GROMACS .gro file of C-alpha atoms in nm:
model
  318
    1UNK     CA    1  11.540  -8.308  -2.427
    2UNK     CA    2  11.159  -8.198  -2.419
    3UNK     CA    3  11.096  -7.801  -2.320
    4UNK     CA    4  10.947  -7.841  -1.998
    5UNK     CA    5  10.590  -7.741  -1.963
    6UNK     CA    6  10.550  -7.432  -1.683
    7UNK     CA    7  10.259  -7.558  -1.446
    8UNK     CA    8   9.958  -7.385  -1.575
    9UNK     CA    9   9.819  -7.132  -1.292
   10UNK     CA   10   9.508  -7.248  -1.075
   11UNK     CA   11   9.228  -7.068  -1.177
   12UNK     CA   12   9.161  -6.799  -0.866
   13UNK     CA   13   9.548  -6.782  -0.831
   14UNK     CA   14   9.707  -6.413  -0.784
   15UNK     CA   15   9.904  -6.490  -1.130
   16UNK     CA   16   9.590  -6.652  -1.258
   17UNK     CA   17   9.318  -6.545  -1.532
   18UNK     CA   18   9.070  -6.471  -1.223
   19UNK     CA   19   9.323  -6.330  -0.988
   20UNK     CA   20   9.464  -6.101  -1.248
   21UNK     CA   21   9.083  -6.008  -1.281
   22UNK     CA   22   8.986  -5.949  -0.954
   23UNK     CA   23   9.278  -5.775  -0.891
   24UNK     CA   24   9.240  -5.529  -1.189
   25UNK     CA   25   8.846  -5.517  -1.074
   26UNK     CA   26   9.018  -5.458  -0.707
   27UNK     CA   27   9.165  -5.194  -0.813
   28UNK     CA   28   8.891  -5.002  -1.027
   29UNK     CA   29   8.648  -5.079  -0.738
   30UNK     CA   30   8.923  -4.873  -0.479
   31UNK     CA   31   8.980  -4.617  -0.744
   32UNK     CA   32   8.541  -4.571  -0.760
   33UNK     CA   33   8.511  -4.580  -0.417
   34UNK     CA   34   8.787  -4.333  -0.382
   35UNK     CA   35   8.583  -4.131  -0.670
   36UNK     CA   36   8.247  -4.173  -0.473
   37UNK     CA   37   8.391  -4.052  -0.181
   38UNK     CA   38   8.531  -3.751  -0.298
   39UNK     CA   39   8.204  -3.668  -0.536
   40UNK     CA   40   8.002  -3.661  -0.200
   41UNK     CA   41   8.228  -3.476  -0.006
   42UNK     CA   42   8.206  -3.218  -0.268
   43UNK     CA   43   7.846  -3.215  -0.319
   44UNK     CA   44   7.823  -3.210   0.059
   45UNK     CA   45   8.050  -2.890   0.052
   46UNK     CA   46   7.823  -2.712  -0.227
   47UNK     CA   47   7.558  -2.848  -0.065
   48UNK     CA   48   7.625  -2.660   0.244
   49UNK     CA   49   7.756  -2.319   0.091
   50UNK     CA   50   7.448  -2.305  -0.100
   51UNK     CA   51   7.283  -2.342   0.179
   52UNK     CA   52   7.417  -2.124   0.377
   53UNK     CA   53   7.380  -1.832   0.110
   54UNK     CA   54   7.030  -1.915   0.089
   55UNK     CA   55   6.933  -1.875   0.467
   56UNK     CA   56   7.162  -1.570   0.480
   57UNK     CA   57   7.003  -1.420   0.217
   58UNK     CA   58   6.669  -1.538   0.365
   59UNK     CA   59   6.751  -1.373   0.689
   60UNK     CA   60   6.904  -1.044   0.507
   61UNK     CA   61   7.135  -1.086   0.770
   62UNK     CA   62   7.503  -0.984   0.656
   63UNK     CA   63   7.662  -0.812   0.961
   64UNK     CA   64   7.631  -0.882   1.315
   65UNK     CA   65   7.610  -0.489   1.512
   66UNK     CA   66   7.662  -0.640   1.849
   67UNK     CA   67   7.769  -1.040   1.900
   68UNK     CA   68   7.635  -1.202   2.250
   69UNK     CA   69   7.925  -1.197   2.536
   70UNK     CA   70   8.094  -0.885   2.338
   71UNK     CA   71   8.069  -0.603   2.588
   72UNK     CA   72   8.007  -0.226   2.413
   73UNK     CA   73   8.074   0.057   2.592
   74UNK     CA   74   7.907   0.214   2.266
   75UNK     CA   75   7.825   0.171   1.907
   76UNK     CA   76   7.612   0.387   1.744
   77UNK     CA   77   7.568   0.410   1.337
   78UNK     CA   78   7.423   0.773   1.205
   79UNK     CA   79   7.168   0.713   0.883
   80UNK     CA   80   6.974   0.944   0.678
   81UNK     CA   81   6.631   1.047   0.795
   82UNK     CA   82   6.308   0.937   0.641
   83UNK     CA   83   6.029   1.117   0.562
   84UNK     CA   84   5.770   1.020   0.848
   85UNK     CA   85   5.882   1.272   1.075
   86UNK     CA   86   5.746   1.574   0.795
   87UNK     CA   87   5.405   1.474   0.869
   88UNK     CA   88   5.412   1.516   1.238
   89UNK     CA   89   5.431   1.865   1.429
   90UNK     CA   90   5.798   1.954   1.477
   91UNK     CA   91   5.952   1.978   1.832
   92UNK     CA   92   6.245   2.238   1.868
   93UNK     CA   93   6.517   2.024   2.061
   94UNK     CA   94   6.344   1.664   2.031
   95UNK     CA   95   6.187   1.601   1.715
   96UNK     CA   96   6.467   1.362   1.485
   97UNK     CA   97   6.677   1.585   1.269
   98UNK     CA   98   7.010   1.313   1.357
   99UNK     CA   99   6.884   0.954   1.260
  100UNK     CA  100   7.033   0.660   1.351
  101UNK     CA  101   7.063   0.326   1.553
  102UNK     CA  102   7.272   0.271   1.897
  103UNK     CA  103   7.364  -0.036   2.128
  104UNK     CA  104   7.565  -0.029   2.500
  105UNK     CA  105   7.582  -0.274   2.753
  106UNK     CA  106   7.753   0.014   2.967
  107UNK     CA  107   7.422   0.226   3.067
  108UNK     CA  108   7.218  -0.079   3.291
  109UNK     CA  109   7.385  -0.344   3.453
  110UNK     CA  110   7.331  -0.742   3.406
  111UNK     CA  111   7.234  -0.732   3.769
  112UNK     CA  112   6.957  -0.460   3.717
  113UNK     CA  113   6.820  -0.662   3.438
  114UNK     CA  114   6.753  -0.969   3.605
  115UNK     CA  115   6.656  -0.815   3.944
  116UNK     CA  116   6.386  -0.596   3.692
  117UNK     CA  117   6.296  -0.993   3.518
  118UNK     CA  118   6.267  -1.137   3.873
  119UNK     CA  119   6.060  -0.814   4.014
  120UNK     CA  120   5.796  -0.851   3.650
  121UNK     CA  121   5.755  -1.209   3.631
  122UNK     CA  122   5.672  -1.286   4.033
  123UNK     CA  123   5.449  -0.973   4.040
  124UNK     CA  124   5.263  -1.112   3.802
  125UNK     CA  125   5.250  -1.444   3.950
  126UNK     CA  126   5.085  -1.173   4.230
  127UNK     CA  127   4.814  -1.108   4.010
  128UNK     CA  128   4.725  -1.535   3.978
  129UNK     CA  129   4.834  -1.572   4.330
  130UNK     CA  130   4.528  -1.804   4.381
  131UNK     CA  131   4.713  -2.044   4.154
  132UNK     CA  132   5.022  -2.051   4.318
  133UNK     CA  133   5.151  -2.204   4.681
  134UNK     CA  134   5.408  -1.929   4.801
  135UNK     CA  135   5.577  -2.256   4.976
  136UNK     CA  136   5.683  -2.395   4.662
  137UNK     CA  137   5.809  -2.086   4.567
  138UNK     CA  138   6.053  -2.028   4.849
  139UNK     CA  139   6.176  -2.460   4.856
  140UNK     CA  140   6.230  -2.381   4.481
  141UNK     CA  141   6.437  -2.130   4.537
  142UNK     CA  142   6.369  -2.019   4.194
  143UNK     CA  143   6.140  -1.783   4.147
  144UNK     CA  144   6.204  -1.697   3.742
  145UNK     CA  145   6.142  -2.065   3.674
  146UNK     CA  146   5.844  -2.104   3.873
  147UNK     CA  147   5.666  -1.749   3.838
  148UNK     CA  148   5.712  -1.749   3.421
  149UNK     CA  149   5.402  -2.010   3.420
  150UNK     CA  150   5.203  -1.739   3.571
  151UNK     CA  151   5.278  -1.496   3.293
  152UNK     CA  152   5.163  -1.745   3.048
  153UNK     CA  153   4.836  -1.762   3.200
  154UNK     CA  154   4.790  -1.405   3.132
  155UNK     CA  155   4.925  -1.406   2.810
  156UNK     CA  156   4.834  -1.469   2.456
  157UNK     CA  157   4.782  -1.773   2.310
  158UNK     CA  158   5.086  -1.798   2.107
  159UNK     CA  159   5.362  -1.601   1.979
  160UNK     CA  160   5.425  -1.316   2.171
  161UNK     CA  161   5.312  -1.245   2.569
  162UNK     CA  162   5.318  -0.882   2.614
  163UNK     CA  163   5.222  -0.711   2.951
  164UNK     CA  164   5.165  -0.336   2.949
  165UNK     CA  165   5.341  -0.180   3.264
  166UNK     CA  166   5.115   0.068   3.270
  167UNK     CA  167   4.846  -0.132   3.341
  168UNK     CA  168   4.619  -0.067   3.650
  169UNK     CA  169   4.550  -0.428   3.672
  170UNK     CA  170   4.941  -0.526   3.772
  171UNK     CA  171   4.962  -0.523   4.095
  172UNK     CA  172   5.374  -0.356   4.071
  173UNK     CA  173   5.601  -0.331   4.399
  174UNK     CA  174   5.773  -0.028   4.538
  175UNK     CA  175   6.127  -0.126   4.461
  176UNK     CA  176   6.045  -0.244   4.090
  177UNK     CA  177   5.866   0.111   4.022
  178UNK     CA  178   6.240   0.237   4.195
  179UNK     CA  179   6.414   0.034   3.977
  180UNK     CA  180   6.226   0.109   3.663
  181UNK     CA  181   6.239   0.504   3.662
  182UNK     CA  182   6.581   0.496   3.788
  183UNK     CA  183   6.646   0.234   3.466
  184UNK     CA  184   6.421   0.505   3.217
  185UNK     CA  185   6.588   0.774   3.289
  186UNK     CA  186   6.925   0.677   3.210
  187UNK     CA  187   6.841   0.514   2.872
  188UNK     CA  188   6.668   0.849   2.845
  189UNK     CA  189   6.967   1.046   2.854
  190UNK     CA  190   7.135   0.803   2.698
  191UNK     CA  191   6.976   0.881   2.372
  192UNK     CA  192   6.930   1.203   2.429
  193UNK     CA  193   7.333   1.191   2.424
  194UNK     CA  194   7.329   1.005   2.127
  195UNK     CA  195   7.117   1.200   1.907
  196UNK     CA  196   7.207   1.567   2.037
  197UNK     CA  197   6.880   1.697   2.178
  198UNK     CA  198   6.739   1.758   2.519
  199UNK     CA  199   6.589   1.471   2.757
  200UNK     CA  200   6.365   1.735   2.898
  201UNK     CA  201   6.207   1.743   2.584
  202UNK     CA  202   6.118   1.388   2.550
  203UNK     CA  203   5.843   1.193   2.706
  204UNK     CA  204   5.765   0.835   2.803
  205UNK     CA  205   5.487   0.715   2.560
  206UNK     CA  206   5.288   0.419   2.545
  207UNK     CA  207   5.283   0.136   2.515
  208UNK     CA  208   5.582   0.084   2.752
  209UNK     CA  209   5.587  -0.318   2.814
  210UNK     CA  210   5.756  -0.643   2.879
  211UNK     CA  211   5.744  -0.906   2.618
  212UNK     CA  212   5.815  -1.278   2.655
  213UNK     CA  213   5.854  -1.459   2.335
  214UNK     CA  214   5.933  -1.873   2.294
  215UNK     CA  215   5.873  -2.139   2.020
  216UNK     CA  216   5.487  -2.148   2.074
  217UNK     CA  217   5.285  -2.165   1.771
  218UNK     CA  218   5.127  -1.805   1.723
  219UNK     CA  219   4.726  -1.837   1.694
  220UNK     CA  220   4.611  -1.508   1.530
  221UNK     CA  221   4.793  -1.277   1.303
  222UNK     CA  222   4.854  -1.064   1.620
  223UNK     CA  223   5.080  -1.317   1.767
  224UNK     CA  224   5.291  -1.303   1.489
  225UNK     CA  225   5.585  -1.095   1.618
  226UNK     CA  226   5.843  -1.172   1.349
  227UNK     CA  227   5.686  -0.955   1.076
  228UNK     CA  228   5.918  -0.655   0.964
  229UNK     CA  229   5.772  -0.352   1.076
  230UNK     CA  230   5.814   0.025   1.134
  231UNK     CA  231   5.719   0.181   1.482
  232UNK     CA  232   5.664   0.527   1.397
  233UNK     CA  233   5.379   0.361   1.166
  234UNK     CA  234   5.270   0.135   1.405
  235UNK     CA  235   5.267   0.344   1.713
  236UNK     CA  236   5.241   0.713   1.594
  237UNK     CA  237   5.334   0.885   1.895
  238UNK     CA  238   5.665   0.722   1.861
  239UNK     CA  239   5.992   0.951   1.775
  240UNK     CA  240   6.226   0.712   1.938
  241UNK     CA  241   6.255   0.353   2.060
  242UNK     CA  242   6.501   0.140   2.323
  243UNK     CA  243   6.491  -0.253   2.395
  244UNK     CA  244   6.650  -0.334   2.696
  245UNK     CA  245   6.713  -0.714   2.705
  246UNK     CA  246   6.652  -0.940   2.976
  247UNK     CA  247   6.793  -1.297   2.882
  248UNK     CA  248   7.115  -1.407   2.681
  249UNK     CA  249   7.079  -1.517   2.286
  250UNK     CA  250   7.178  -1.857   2.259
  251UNK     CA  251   7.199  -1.937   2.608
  252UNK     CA  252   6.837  -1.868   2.735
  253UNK     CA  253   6.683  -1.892   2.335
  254UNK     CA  254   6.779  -1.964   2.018
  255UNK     CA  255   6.629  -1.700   1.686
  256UNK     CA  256   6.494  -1.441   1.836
  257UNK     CA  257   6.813  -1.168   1.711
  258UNK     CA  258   6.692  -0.848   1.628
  259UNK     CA  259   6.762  -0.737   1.270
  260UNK     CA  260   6.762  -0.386   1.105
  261UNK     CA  261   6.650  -0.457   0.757
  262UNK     CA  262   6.851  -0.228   0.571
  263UNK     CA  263   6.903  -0.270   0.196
  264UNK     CA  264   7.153  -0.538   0.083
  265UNK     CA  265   7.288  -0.478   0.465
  266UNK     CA  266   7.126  -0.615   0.720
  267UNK     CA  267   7.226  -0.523   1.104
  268UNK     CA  268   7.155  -0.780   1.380
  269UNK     CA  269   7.187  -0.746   1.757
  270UNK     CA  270   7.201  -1.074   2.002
  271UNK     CA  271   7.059  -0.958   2.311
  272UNK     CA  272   7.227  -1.056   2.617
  273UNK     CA  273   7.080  -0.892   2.968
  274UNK     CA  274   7.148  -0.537   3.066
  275UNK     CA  275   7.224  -0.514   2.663
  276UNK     CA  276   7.005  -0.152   2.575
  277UNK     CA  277   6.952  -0.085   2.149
  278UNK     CA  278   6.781   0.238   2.073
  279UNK     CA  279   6.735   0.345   1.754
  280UNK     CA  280   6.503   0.687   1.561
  281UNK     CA  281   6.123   0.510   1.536
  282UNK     CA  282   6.067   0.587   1.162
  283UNK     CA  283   6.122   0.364   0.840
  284UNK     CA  284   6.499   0.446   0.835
  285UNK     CA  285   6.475   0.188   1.068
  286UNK     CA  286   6.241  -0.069   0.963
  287UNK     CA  287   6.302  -0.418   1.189
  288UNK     CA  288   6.207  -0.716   1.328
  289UNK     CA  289   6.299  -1.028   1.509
  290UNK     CA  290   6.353  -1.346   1.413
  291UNK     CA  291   6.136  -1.619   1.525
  292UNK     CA  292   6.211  -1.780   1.817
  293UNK     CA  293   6.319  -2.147   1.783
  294UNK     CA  294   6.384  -2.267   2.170
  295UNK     CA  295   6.390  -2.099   2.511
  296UNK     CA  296   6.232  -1.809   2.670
  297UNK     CA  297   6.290  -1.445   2.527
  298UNK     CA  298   6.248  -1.178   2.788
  299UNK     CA  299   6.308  -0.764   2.661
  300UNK     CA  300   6.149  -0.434   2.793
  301UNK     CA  301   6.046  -0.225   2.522
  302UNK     CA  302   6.067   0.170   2.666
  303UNK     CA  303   5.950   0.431   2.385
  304UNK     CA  304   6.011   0.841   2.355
  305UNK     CA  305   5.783   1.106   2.255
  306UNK     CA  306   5.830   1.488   2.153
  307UNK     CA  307   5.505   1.556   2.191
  308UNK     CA  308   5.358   1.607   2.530
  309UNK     CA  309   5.036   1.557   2.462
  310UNK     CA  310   5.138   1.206   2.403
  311UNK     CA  311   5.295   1.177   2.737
  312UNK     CA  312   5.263   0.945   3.017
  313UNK     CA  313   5.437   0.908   3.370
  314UNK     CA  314   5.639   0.610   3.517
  315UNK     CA  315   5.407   0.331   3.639
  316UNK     CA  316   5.252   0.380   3.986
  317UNK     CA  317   5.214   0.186   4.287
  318UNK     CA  318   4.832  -0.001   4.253
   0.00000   0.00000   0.00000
C-alpha cells in the first residue's frame, strides 16, 4: 500500500508557512509593544522626577514653614544675626540682638482680615467714586468683586498695585482706622513677644501699605515684585517686618508663596487670611515671592522701627 500523502497546509493557515509567521511576528510585535510601553512609562517617570528636581531647585524651595488650611498657634525659627544692624545706631530694648522668622494664624482673625480687604478695596473705589454707580454695588452684593477694578485704576501698570495707607489722598473710614490700630498693635506685641524686647520701644515706619498682586505682565523694573530682596537694605528705617495676608494660596491665586531664601534651605509660607509672618528686616532674612500665576493676591505689609525719629502714627481720618 502507498504512504498516504498528509494534505499540504493552505498557505495563511495557523499550521501554515504564513500563519506560523505571523504568529511568531504576532508575538514579537506584542512583546515590542509591551517593550514600548514600558520604555515610555519610564522615560515619563524620569522625565517627571527630573523635572521636578529642577523646578525645586529653581524655586530653592525645600520646606514648606506654614502649609495653607494648617492652623499655627505659633512657629517661630531663631537664626543668627547679620551684620546690617552694626551700621545703624543701637536701641537699648528694640534694636535686633534675637534674629529670626515667625508665623501665627492665632493673633488676627480670618474675619478681621477680610472685613480690613472689604474696608481697603471699597474705600478706594471712594476715591474713583465718579466711576462707579453705588446701585450696582449694593444689587451685586459683592463689594470685593466689584470695588477691586477701582484699585486697578489707581494702580501700576503691571506687577504689583501698592497703596500707601498713609496716604492723604485715601479717603479711609472711621471703623477701618479702628480696625487697623487695633490689628497693629497686636502684631506689635506679638513680635515684641517673639523677639524679647519692649513694644514701647518700637515704632510704626513707613511705608505701611496694601499690595495686590495677579498674573499681569509687569511694565517697568519697578513692577517686578518677585526679585529676592532684603528690607533693611531696601527700606533703611526697617528693624522688623510683618505680612498679614488677606486671601487664601491656591484658592484665591496660584505662585505668589513667600520664600525665605536661606542657603540649600529654603522656607516658604502659603498665605491664607488672618495668616501674620514677621520676621528681623536684615539679610538673615533675605526673601521674596513667587510670581503670581492666576488670581488676585491681597497682603498688608506693617513695618517696625527702633528709631523714633523714623516714626510715624496710625493713619488718620482725611
Amino acid at each position: 500500500m502507498a504512504p498516504q500523502r498528509r494534505a499540504a497546509p493552505a498557505w495563511g493557515s495557523a499550521g501554515g508557512p504564513c500563519g506560523g509567521a505571523k504568529r511568531s511576528r504576532g508575538q514579537q510585535e506584542s512583546r515590542w509593544r509591551w517593550l514600548r510601553t514600558l520604555f515610555l512609562l519610564a522615560s515619563a517617570t524620569i522625565g517627571a522626577l527630573v523635572s521636578w528636581r529642577y523646578l525645586g531647585a529653581e524655586d530653592g524651595v525645600t520646606e514648606v514653614l506654614a502649609h495653607r488650611r494648617e492652623n499655627l498657634q505659633d512657629r517661630f525659627i531663631e537664626i543668627p544675626c547679620s551684620e546690617d544692624y552694626n551700621s545703624h545706631k543701637k536701641f537699648e530694648g528694640c534694636t535686633p540682638r534675637k534674629c529670626g522668622r515667625g508665623v501665627t494664624d492665632a493673633v488676627i482673625t480670618r474675619e478681621e482680615a477680610e472685613r480690613i480687604l472689604e474696608a481697603v478695596l471699597f474705600h478706594r473705589v471712594c476715591l474713583y467714586g465718579a466711576l462707579w454707580d453705588t446701585s450696582v454695588v449694593e444689587k451685586k452684593g459683592k463689594p470685593i468683586k466689584i470695588a477691586e477694578r477701582g484699585l486697578s485704576l489707581g494702580g501700576s501698570d503691571g506687577g504689583a498695585s501698592i497703596l500707601d495707607l498713609h496716604s492723604g489722598a485715601l479717603s479711609l473710614g472711621k471703623h477701618f482706622v479702628n480696625l487697623y490700630r487695633d490689628v497693629r498693635q497686636r502684631i506689635q506685641q506679638r513680635i515684641a513677644q517673639a523677639f524679647g524686647i519692649n513694644s514701647s520701644a518700637m515704632y510704626l515706619t513707613k511705608p505701611t501699605f496694601f499690595s495686590r498682586i495677579n498674573n499681569t505682565e509687569a511694565k517697568t523694573t519697578h513692577d517686578e515684585y518677585w526679585h529676592p530682596h532684603v528690607d533693611k537694605v531696601t527700606y533703611g528705617s526697617f528693624d522688623y517686618t510683618s505680612l498679614l495676608y488677606l486671601s487664601d494660596y491656591s484658592e484665591d491665586f496660584g505662585g505668589g508663596r513667600f520664600v525665605f531664601m536661606d542657603a540649600g534651605s529654603n522656607k516658604t509660607i502659603e498665605p491664607q487670611a488672618g495668616r501674620v509672618s514677621f520676621f528681623t528686616s536684615g539679610s538673615e532674612n533675605l526673601h521674596r515671592v513667587e510670581k503670581v500665576h492666576w488670581g488676585t493676591r491681597y497682603a498688608i505689609t506693617i513695618s517696625f522701627t527702633c528709631n523714633p525719629d523714623h516714626g510715624i502714627g496710625d493713619p488718620v481720618l482725611t
